[in-house]
Short mmCIF file of C-alpha atoms and ligand atoms in Angstrom, two decimals:
data_model
loop_
_atom_site.label_atom_id
_atom_site.label_comp_id
_atom_site.label_asym_id
_atom_site.label_seq_id
_atom_site.Cartn_x
_atom_site.Cartn_y
_atom_site.Cartn_z
CA MET A 1 1.47 21.73 -13.59
CA GLN A 2 -1.25 21.22 -10.99
CA ARG A 3 -0.38 18.01 -9.06
CA VAL A 4 -3.11 15.38 -8.60
CA ILE A 5 -2.53 12.79 -5.85
CA ILE A 6 -4.55 9.78 -4.76
CA HIS A 7 -4.47 8.09 -1.41
CA ALA A 8 -6.14 4.74 -1.16
CA ASP A 9 -6.76 2.86 2.04
CA MET A 10 -8.44 -0.47 2.34
CA ASP A 11 -11.60 -0.70 4.57
CA TYR A 12 -11.29 -2.73 7.86
CA PHE A 13 -8.49 -4.52 6.00
CA TYR A 14 -7.69 -7.70 8.09
CA ALA A 15 -11.35 -8.16 8.99
CA ALA A 16 -12.51 -7.65 5.41
CA ILE A 17 -10.18 -10.40 4.27
CA GLU A 18 -11.54 -12.78 6.93
CA GLU A 19 -15.20 -11.85 5.82
CA ARG A 20 -14.31 -12.54 2.21
CA GLU A 21 -12.77 -16.00 3.17
CA ASP A 22 -15.82 -17.05 5.16
CA PRO A 23 -19.16 -15.79 3.77
CA SER A 24 -20.95 -17.02 6.95
CA LEU A 25 -19.35 -14.00 8.76
CA LYS A 26 -21.36 -11.51 6.64
CA GLY A 27 -23.46 -9.29 8.84
CA LYS A 28 -21.76 -10.46 12.05
CA ALA A 29 -19.38 -8.37 14.23
CA VAL A 30 -15.83 -9.66 13.28
CA VAL A 31 -12.94 -8.83 15.51
CA VAL A 32 -9.30 -9.76 14.50
CA CYS A 33 -7.11 -10.15 17.52
CA MET A 34 -3.39 -10.22 18.15
CA TYR A 35 -3.13 -12.72 20.94
CA SER A 36 -0.16 -12.41 23.34
CA ASN A 37 1.60 -15.26 25.12
CA ARG A 38 -1.08 -14.93 27.82
CA GLY A 39 -3.52 -16.44 25.35
CA GLU A 40 -6.96 -15.26 24.35
CA GLU A 41 -7.36 -13.18 27.51
CA GLY A 42 -4.31 -10.98 27.00
CA GLY A 43 -4.73 -10.00 23.35
CA ALA A 44 -5.44 -6.65 21.76
CA VAL A 45 -7.80 -5.85 18.86
CA SER A 46 -5.92 -5.52 15.61
CA THR A 47 -8.96 -4.34 13.70
CA CYS A 48 -12.65 -5.10 13.40
CA ASN A 49 -15.39 -4.69 10.82
CA TYR A 50 -17.92 -1.85 10.86
CA VAL A 51 -20.65 -4.02 12.61
CA ALA A 52 -18.22 -4.38 15.49
CA ARG A 53 -17.39 -0.70 15.40
CA ASP A 54 -21.09 0.13 15.95
CA ALA A 55 -20.78 -1.74 19.25
CA GLY A 56 -17.87 0.63 20.18
CA ILE A 57 -15.04 -1.86 19.42
CA ARG A 58 -11.79 -0.24 18.20
CA SER A 59 -8.22 -1.17 17.20
CA ALA A 60 -5.77 -1.53 20.08
CA MET A 61 -8.53 -2.19 22.61
CA PRO A 62 -7.98 -5.26 24.90
CA CYS A 63 -9.85 -8.23 23.39
CA ARG A 64 -11.48 -8.84 26.76
CA GLN A 65 -13.06 -5.32 26.63
CA ALA A 66 -14.24 -5.98 23.07
CA LYS A 67 -15.90 -9.23 24.19
CA SER A 68 -17.76 -7.42 26.87
CA LEU A 69 -18.96 -4.77 24.45
CA ASP A 70 -20.35 -7.49 22.05
CA PRO A 71 -20.36 -11.02 23.50
CA ASP A 72 -21.76 -12.33 20.13
CA ALA A 73 -18.83 -10.94 18.07
CA VAL A 74 -16.67 -13.51 16.23
CA PHE A 75 -13.01 -13.34 17.40
CA LEU A 76 -10.32 -14.51 14.96
CA PRO A 77 -6.56 -14.58 15.27
CA VAL A 78 -4.35 -12.41 13.03
CA ARG A 79 -3.00 -14.22 9.95
CA LYS A 80 -0.22 -11.75 8.97
CA HIS A 81 1.28 -13.78 6.06
CA PHE A 82 -2.04 -14.13 4.40
CA TYR A 83 -2.90 -10.44 4.68
CA GLU A 84 0.61 -9.57 3.35
CA GLU A 85 -0.16 -11.58 0.24
CA VAL A 86 -3.51 -9.80 -0.42
CA SER A 87 -1.62 -6.49 0.28
CA ALA A 88 0.91 -7.36 -2.39
CA SER A 89 -1.85 -7.90 -5.01
CA VAL A 90 -3.62 -4.70 -3.98
CA MET A 91 -0.32 -2.71 -4.23
CA GLU A 92 0.17 -4.10 -7.78
CA ILE A 93 -3.25 -2.72 -8.78
CA LEU A 94 -2.45 0.65 -7.15
CA ARG A 95 1.10 0.85 -8.60
CA SER A 96 -0.14 0.08 -12.14
CA SER A 97 -2.61 3.00 -11.81
CA ALA A 98 0.13 5.57 -11.01
CA ASP A 99 1.71 7.78 -13.60
CA SER A 100 4.92 5.74 -13.43
CA GLU A 101 6.62 3.08 -11.40
CA GLU A 102 8.34 5.81 -9.43
CA SER A 103 5.26 7.82 -8.56
CA PHE A 104 3.88 5.26 -6.19
CA GLU A 105 4.47 5.13 -2.45
CA LYS A 106 3.17 2.35 -0.17
CA ILE A 107 2.87 3.71 3.34
CA SER A 108 1.49 0.75 5.21
CA ILE A 109 0.10 -2.80 4.62
CA ASP A 110 -3.23 -1.31 3.36
CA GLU A 111 -2.54 2.10 2.00
CA ALA A 112 -0.54 3.93 -0.63
CA PHE A 113 -0.12 7.29 -2.49
CA LEU A 114 -0.16 7.48 -6.28
CA GLU A 115 0.55 10.49 -8.39
CA ILE A 116 -1.84 10.73 -11.35
CA THR A 117 -0.99 14.34 -12.49
CA ARG A 118 -0.22 13.13 -16.04
CA SER A 119 -2.91 10.48 -16.53
CA SER A 120 -5.63 12.85 -15.17
CA GLU A 121 -4.21 15.77 -17.17
CA SER A 122 -4.45 17.75 -13.93
CA ASP A 123 -8.30 17.48 -14.17
CA PHE A 124 -10.07 16.50 -10.96
CA ASP A 125 -13.07 15.03 -12.84
CA ASN A 126 -10.72 12.74 -14.71
CA ALA A 127 -9.08 11.97 -11.40
CA ARG A 128 -12.43 10.90 -9.92
CA GLU A 129 -12.85 8.48 -12.93
CA ILE A 130 -9.39 6.98 -12.23
CA GLY A 131 -10.32 6.65 -8.53
CA MET A 132 -13.59 4.87 -9.39
CA ARG A 133 -11.71 2.52 -11.70
CA ILE A 134 -9.23 1.59 -8.95
CA LYS A 135 -12.08 0.87 -6.51
CA GLU A 136 -13.75 -1.46 -9.04
CA GLU A 137 -10.51 -3.25 -9.86
CA VAL A 138 -9.72 -3.85 -6.16
CA LYS A 139 -13.37 -5.13 -5.64
CA ASP A 140 -13.24 -7.36 -8.75
CA ARG A 141 -9.85 -8.82 -8.23
CA GLU A 142 -9.57 -8.96 -4.39
CA ARG A 143 -13.26 -8.77 -3.27
CA ILE A 144 -12.62 -6.08 -0.73
CA THR A 145 -13.52 -2.41 -0.67
CA CYS A 146 -11.28 0.64 -0.25
CA SER A 147 -11.75 4.32 0.36
CA ILE A 148 -10.09 6.93 -1.88
CA GLY A 149 -9.01 10.48 -1.38
CA ILE A 150 -7.94 12.77 -4.20
CA GLY A 151 -6.33 16.10 -3.74
CA PRO A 152 -3.57 18.52 -4.86
CA ASN A 153 -1.05 16.99 -2.46
CA LYS A 154 -0.43 14.04 -0.06
CA LEU A 155 -1.69 15.75 3.00
CA ILE A 156 -5.07 16.54 1.48
CA ALA A 157 -5.42 13.17 -0.32
CA LYS A 158 -4.66 11.34 2.95
CA MET A 159 -7.27 13.24 4.86
CA ALA A 160 -9.79 12.96 2.12
CA SER A 161 -9.63 9.16 1.99
CA SER A 162 -10.77 8.87 5.59
CA PHE A 163 -13.48 11.41 5.09
CA GLN A 164 -16.04 8.96 3.79
CA LYS A 165 -15.33 5.37 5.04
CA PRO A 166 -16.04 2.63 4.09
CA ASP A 167 -16.19 2.35 0.36
CA GLY A 168 -15.98 6.07 -0.19
CA ILE A 169 -14.35 8.53 -2.63
CA THR A 170 -13.66 12.19 -1.73
CA VAL A 171 -12.25 14.67 -4.19
CA VAL A 172 -10.85 17.93 -2.73
CA ARG A 173 -9.88 20.57 -5.36
CA PRO A 174 -7.27 23.18 -4.60
CA GLU A 175 -9.99 25.86 -4.23
CA ASP A 176 -11.92 23.74 -1.71
CA MET A 177 -8.91 22.75 0.41
CA GLU A 178 -9.38 25.35 3.20
CA ASP A 179 -13.15 24.82 3.50
CA PHE A 180 -12.47 21.09 3.73
CA LEU A 181 -9.93 21.41 6.53
CA ARG A 182 -11.26 24.40 8.57
CA PRO A 183 -14.00 22.73 10.58
CA MET A 184 -12.09 19.53 11.40
CA PRO A 185 -10.84 18.88 14.94
CA VAL A 186 -7.12 19.85 15.00
CA ASN A 187 -6.03 16.33 15.99
CA LYS A 188 -7.35 15.05 12.67
CA LEU A 189 -4.58 16.89 10.83
CA TRP A 190 -2.30 14.26 9.38
CA GLY A 191 0.95 14.35 11.38
CA ILE A 192 -0.50 15.53 14.61
CA GLY A 193 -0.14 13.00 17.39
CA LYS A 194 -1.32 12.97 21.05
CA VAL A 195 1.46 15.11 22.37
CA THR A 196 1.00 17.96 19.87
CA GLY A 197 -2.75 17.55 20.08
CA ASN A 198 -2.75 18.05 23.84
CA LYS A 199 -0.44 21.11 23.60
CA LEU A 200 -2.70 22.66 21.00
CA ALA A 201 -5.75 22.04 23.17
CA GLU A 202 -4.03 23.75 26.06
CA MET A 203 -3.50 26.74 23.79
CA GLY A 204 -7.19 26.83 23.01
CA ILE A 205 -6.73 25.60 19.48
CA LYS A 206 -9.61 23.24 18.76
CA THR A 207 -10.10 23.15 14.92
CA ILE A 208 -7.71 23.11 11.98
CA GLY A 209 -9.24 26.57 11.18
CA ASP A 210 -8.09 27.82 14.62
CA LEU A 211 -4.61 26.56 13.97
CA GLY A 212 -4.46 28.27 10.56
CA GLU A 213 -5.45 31.61 12.15
CA HIS A 214 -3.03 31.34 15.07
CA ASP A 215 0.00 33.56 15.34
CA ILE A 216 2.89 31.80 13.69
CA MET A 217 5.46 33.36 16.09
CA GLU A 218 3.64 31.75 19.01
CA LEU A 219 3.47 28.44 17.34
CA ILE A 220 7.26 28.67 16.66
CA SER A 221 7.96 29.67 20.28
CA VAL A 222 6.07 26.57 21.51
CA PHE A 223 6.98 23.96 18.91
CA GLY A 224 10.28 25.21 17.46
CA LYS A 225 10.89 26.72 14.02
CA ASN A 226 10.46 23.61 11.83
CA ARG A 227 7.49 22.17 13.59
CA GLY A 228 5.76 25.54 14.13
CA THR A 229 6.12 26.45 10.45
CA TRP A 230 4.87 23.04 9.38
CA LEU A 231 1.80 23.30 11.62
CA LYS A 232 0.89 26.72 10.10
CA GLN A 233 1.24 25.53 6.52
CA ALA A 234 -0.43 22.16 7.03
CA ALA A 235 -3.47 23.90 8.54
CA SER A 236 -3.86 25.70 5.17
CA GLY A 237 -3.42 22.46 3.26
CA ILE A 238 0.05 23.32 1.99
CA ASP A 239 2.31 20.28 1.45
CA ALA A 240 4.98 19.94 -1.26
CA THR A 241 6.38 16.52 -0.35
CA PRO A 242 6.72 14.34 -3.46
CA VAL A 243 5.21 10.90 -3.91
CA GLN A 244 8.24 8.64 -3.73
CA GLU A 245 8.77 4.94 -3.42
CA ARG A 246 10.64 4.67 -0.10
CA THR A 247 12.51 1.56 -1.00
CA ALA A 248 13.12 -0.30 -4.16
CA SER A 249 13.68 2.74 -6.37
CA ASP A 250 16.81 0.83 -7.36
CA GLN A 251 14.68 -2.17 -8.36
CA ILE A 252 12.29 -3.23 -11.02
CA GLY A 253 10.10 -6.23 -10.38
CA ARG A 254 6.75 -7.93 -10.97
CA MET A 255 4.84 -10.57 -9.21
CA ALA A 256 1.82 -12.64 -10.22
CA SER A 257 -0.39 -15.45 -8.96
CA LEU A 258 -0.45 -18.88 -10.66
CA MET A 259 -3.91 -19.83 -11.93
CA HIS A 260 -4.12 -22.11 -8.87
CA ASP A 261 -1.58 -23.46 -6.30
CA THR A 262 0.66 -25.87 -8.28
CA ARG A 263 4.02 -27.57 -8.67
CA ASP A 264 3.46 -27.99 -12.43
CA GLU A 265 6.75 -26.94 -13.93
CA GLU A 266 5.34 -25.89 -17.21
CA MET A 267 2.90 -23.55 -15.58
CA ILE A 268 5.53 -22.16 -13.24
CA PHE A 269 8.22 -21.65 -15.86
CA SER A 270 5.91 -20.11 -18.44
CA LEU A 271 4.74 -17.57 -15.87
CA LEU A 272 8.34 -16.96 -14.86
CA GLU A 273 9.20 -16.24 -18.45
CA GLU A 274 6.35 -13.85 -18.89
CA LEU A 275 7.49 -11.96 -15.75
CA ALA A 276 11.06 -11.86 -16.95
CA VAL A 277 10.11 -10.47 -20.36
CA ASP A 278 7.97 -7.76 -18.63
CA VAL A 279 10.74 -6.84 -16.16
CA LEU A 280 13.37 -6.69 -18.92
CA SER A 281 11.26 -4.47 -21.14
CA ARG A 282 10.81 -2.06 -18.18
CA ALA A 283 14.49 -2.08 -17.47
CA ARG A 284 15.20 -1.33 -21.07
CA SER A 285 12.75 1.50 -21.30
CA ARG A 286 14.60 3.04 -18.32
CA LYS A 287 17.88 2.34 -20.11
CA ALA A 288 18.95 0.39 -17.04
CA GLY A 289 21.31 -2.53 -16.71
CA PHE A 290 21.26 -4.60 -13.52
CA ARG A 291 23.66 -6.51 -11.37
CA SER A 292 21.25 -8.69 -9.46
CA VAL A 293 18.28 -10.99 -10.22
CA THR A 294 15.98 -11.95 -7.39
CA VAL A 295 13.22 -14.51 -7.52
CA THR A 296 10.42 -14.49 -4.91
CA VAL A 297 8.00 -17.38 -4.24
CA ILE A 298 4.95 -17.48 -2.05
CA LEU A 299 4.05 -21.10 -1.23
CA SER A 300 0.62 -22.55 -0.39
CA ASP A 301 1.23 -21.85 3.32
CA PHE A 302 1.62 -18.19 2.48
CA LYS A 303 5.29 -18.13 3.48
CA MET A 304 7.50 -15.97 1.26
CA SER A 305 11.10 -16.76 0.28
CA THR A 306 13.57 -14.99 -1.93
CA LYS A 307 16.84 -15.91 -3.52
CA SER A 308 19.22 -13.79 -5.57
CA ARG A 309 22.13 -14.02 -8.02
CA THR A 310 24.64 -11.22 -8.37
CA PHE A 311 26.77 -10.53 -11.47
CA SER A 312 30.22 -8.98 -11.36
CA HIS A 313 29.16 -6.27 -13.88
CA PRO A 314 25.92 -4.83 -15.07
CA VAL A 315 23.96 -6.92 -17.65
CA SER A 316 20.81 -6.20 -19.64
CA ASP A 317 20.17 -9.27 -21.78
CA MET A 318 17.35 -11.78 -21.59
CA GLU A 319 19.72 -14.75 -21.14
CA SER A 320 21.28 -13.36 -18.00
CA LEU A 321 17.90 -12.50 -16.46
CA HIS A 322 15.81 -15.47 -17.63
CA GLY A 323 18.63 -18.02 -17.23
CA SER A 324 19.41 -17.11 -13.68
CA ALA A 325 15.66 -16.84 -12.77
CA LYS A 326 15.13 -20.39 -14.07
CA GLU A 327 18.13 -21.72 -12.08
CA ILE A 328 16.85 -20.12 -8.87
CA MET A 329 13.34 -21.45 -9.47
CA GLN A 330 14.70 -24.93 -9.98
CA GLN A 331 16.38 -24.64 -6.67
CA PHE A 332 13.15 -23.64 -4.94
CA LEU A 333 11.40 -26.63 -6.54
CA GLU A 334 14.01 -28.92 -5.12
CA GLU A 335 13.84 -27.40 -1.67
CA THR A 336 10.10 -27.76 -0.97
CA THR A 337 7.26 -30.18 -1.56
CA LEU A 338 4.58 -27.46 -1.13
CA ASN A 339 2.58 -26.04 -4.02
CA PHE A 340 3.52 -22.58 -5.42
CA ARG A 341 0.98 -19.76 -5.08
CA ARG A 342 2.68 -16.66 -6.41
CA ILE A 343 6.02 -15.95 -7.99
CA GLY A 344 7.99 -12.75 -8.74
CA VAL A 345 11.05 -11.66 -10.60
CA ARG A 346 13.01 -8.55 -9.77
CA VAL A 347 16.27 -6.98 -10.93
CA GLY A 348 18.33 -4.68 -8.73
CA SER A 349 21.52 -2.64 -8.46
CA LEU A 350 20.47 -0.76 -11.52
CA HIS A 351 23.07 0.94 -13.69
CA GLU A 352 22.45 3.51 -16.33
CA MET A 353 23.20 2.17 -19.78
CA THR A 354 23.05 5.32 -21.84
CA GLY A 355 25.40 5.36 -24.74
CA GLN A 356 26.02 1.64 -24.45
CA LYS A 357 24.37 -0.73 -26.84
CA THR A 358 22.70 -3.74 -25.35
CA LEU A 359 22.22 -7.11 -27.02
CA PHE A 360 18.75 -6.09 -28.08
CA ASP A 361 20.00 -3.22 -30.20
CA PHE A 362 21.62 -5.62 -32.69
N1 LIG B 1 -3.64 -2.59 12.45
C1 LIG B 1 -3.21 -3.28 13.59
N2 LIG B 1 -3.19 -2.56 14.80
C2 LIG B 1 -3.66 -1.27 14.84
C3 LIG B 1 -4.08 -0.65 13.66
C4 LIG B 1 -4.10 -1.33 12.52
O1 LIG B 1 -2.84 -4.43 13.54
N3 LIG B 1 -3.64 -0.60 16.05
C5 LIG B 1 -3.70 -3.43 11.22
C6 LIG B 1 -5.12 -4.02 11.00
C7 LIG B 1 -5.79 -3.14 9.97
C8 LIG B 1 -4.61 -2.71 9.17
O2 LIG B 1 -3.46 -2.59 10.02
O3 LIG B 1 -6.70 -3.98 9.22
C9 LIG B 1 -4.78 -1.39 8.44
O4 LIG B 1 -5.00 -0.40 9.43
P1 LIG B 1 -6.03 0.76 9.17
O5 LIG B 1 -5.68 1.82 10.12
O6 LIG B 1 -6.11 1.22 7.74
O7 LIG B 1 -7.46 0.13 9.62
P2 LIG B 1 -8.47 -0.77 8.85
O8 LIG B 1 -8.11 -0.95 7.47
O9 LIG B 1 -8.65 -2.01 9.66
O10 LIG B 1 -9.85 0.09 8.94
P3 LIG B 1 -10.28 1.37 8.22
O11 LIG B 1 -11.57 0.96 7.46
O12 LIG B 1 -10.55 2.38 9.17
O13 LIG B 1 -9.15 1.78 7.30
MG1 LIG B 2 -7.62 0.66 6.26
MG1 LIG B 3 -4.46 2.06 6.63
#
């Protein structure tokens, strides 16, 4: 079956969140800076919005240089905890659009791959519709934009998402893959860094098309067998690597925001129960028992904490899950006076339960 993969990447992520939080920033150049212990002078640009990019400001540039490029730009310090929370919400939207829990792969704070082979029925027009829906949902729920790339594999999807930025969507069908890649500068090929880029330039290879036509034996003699073969294949858009959650394949979890920041126990415990019911039904549909229950809370200061309970043997009943989740939550409530913003429930150390009856089967 023809694979269909989406890569989604948020636009100017940290700066977009700052813009959303303070509408007076709209239209201004916004630069988010990672300040060092030398204070404002020693920092580097983490990211900036597109107004600032028009002035030539870029990620990793010294903040001092950014300031000289646009003295009117607004400089803000990085608020990592806050961005991580927005990231978690975005990832939930993306994960729920993938074919299954397992066909989702977060690759950084603002980007992920999703396989949609099944839900698109391998049709790239359907895939575009799914991509548009994701963009709308991210915009509605988080009030930021993202760019989406769709292709027959991860390599093409990743390169397609950066083709039209910001707020773009680019669909590359298998038959258009080579035309899409051929004219691009070779250092745009995903996986080529500075060192390889420089070596290729020395060899007179400027575009991805040049690389695809280059003698494979020469590539192998310069880069070694694995890397040389990879370069040749990647230049033709060949990539068979699966979309795979890198961590947490041994876990099932869900997080959600409370209606507003609160310590109201009724609100917190009713959401906790809803999450536990959802997690349990997913565990059961995977015929999985579990040996650990973890509760995560994000407080009003955006700090995240987790606590777990471990059982001596795998369980799969509501009482074990919900009962321990409630106990853990009670402990969190006793430990802090802050309001709760988001909560999550997760089960881990999954065990296959095939052939065994669970309490639910009776
Ligand atoms: N980031 C950082 N330092 C860098 C690069 C990135 O701190 N050198 C952080 C800030 C970015 C976030 O990671 O907002 C995501 O990185 P991206 O490369 O996706 O860049 P942006 O989302 O900011 O912009 P774009 O619209 O190009 O995706
Ligand atoms: Mg981004
Ligand atoms: Mg990114």
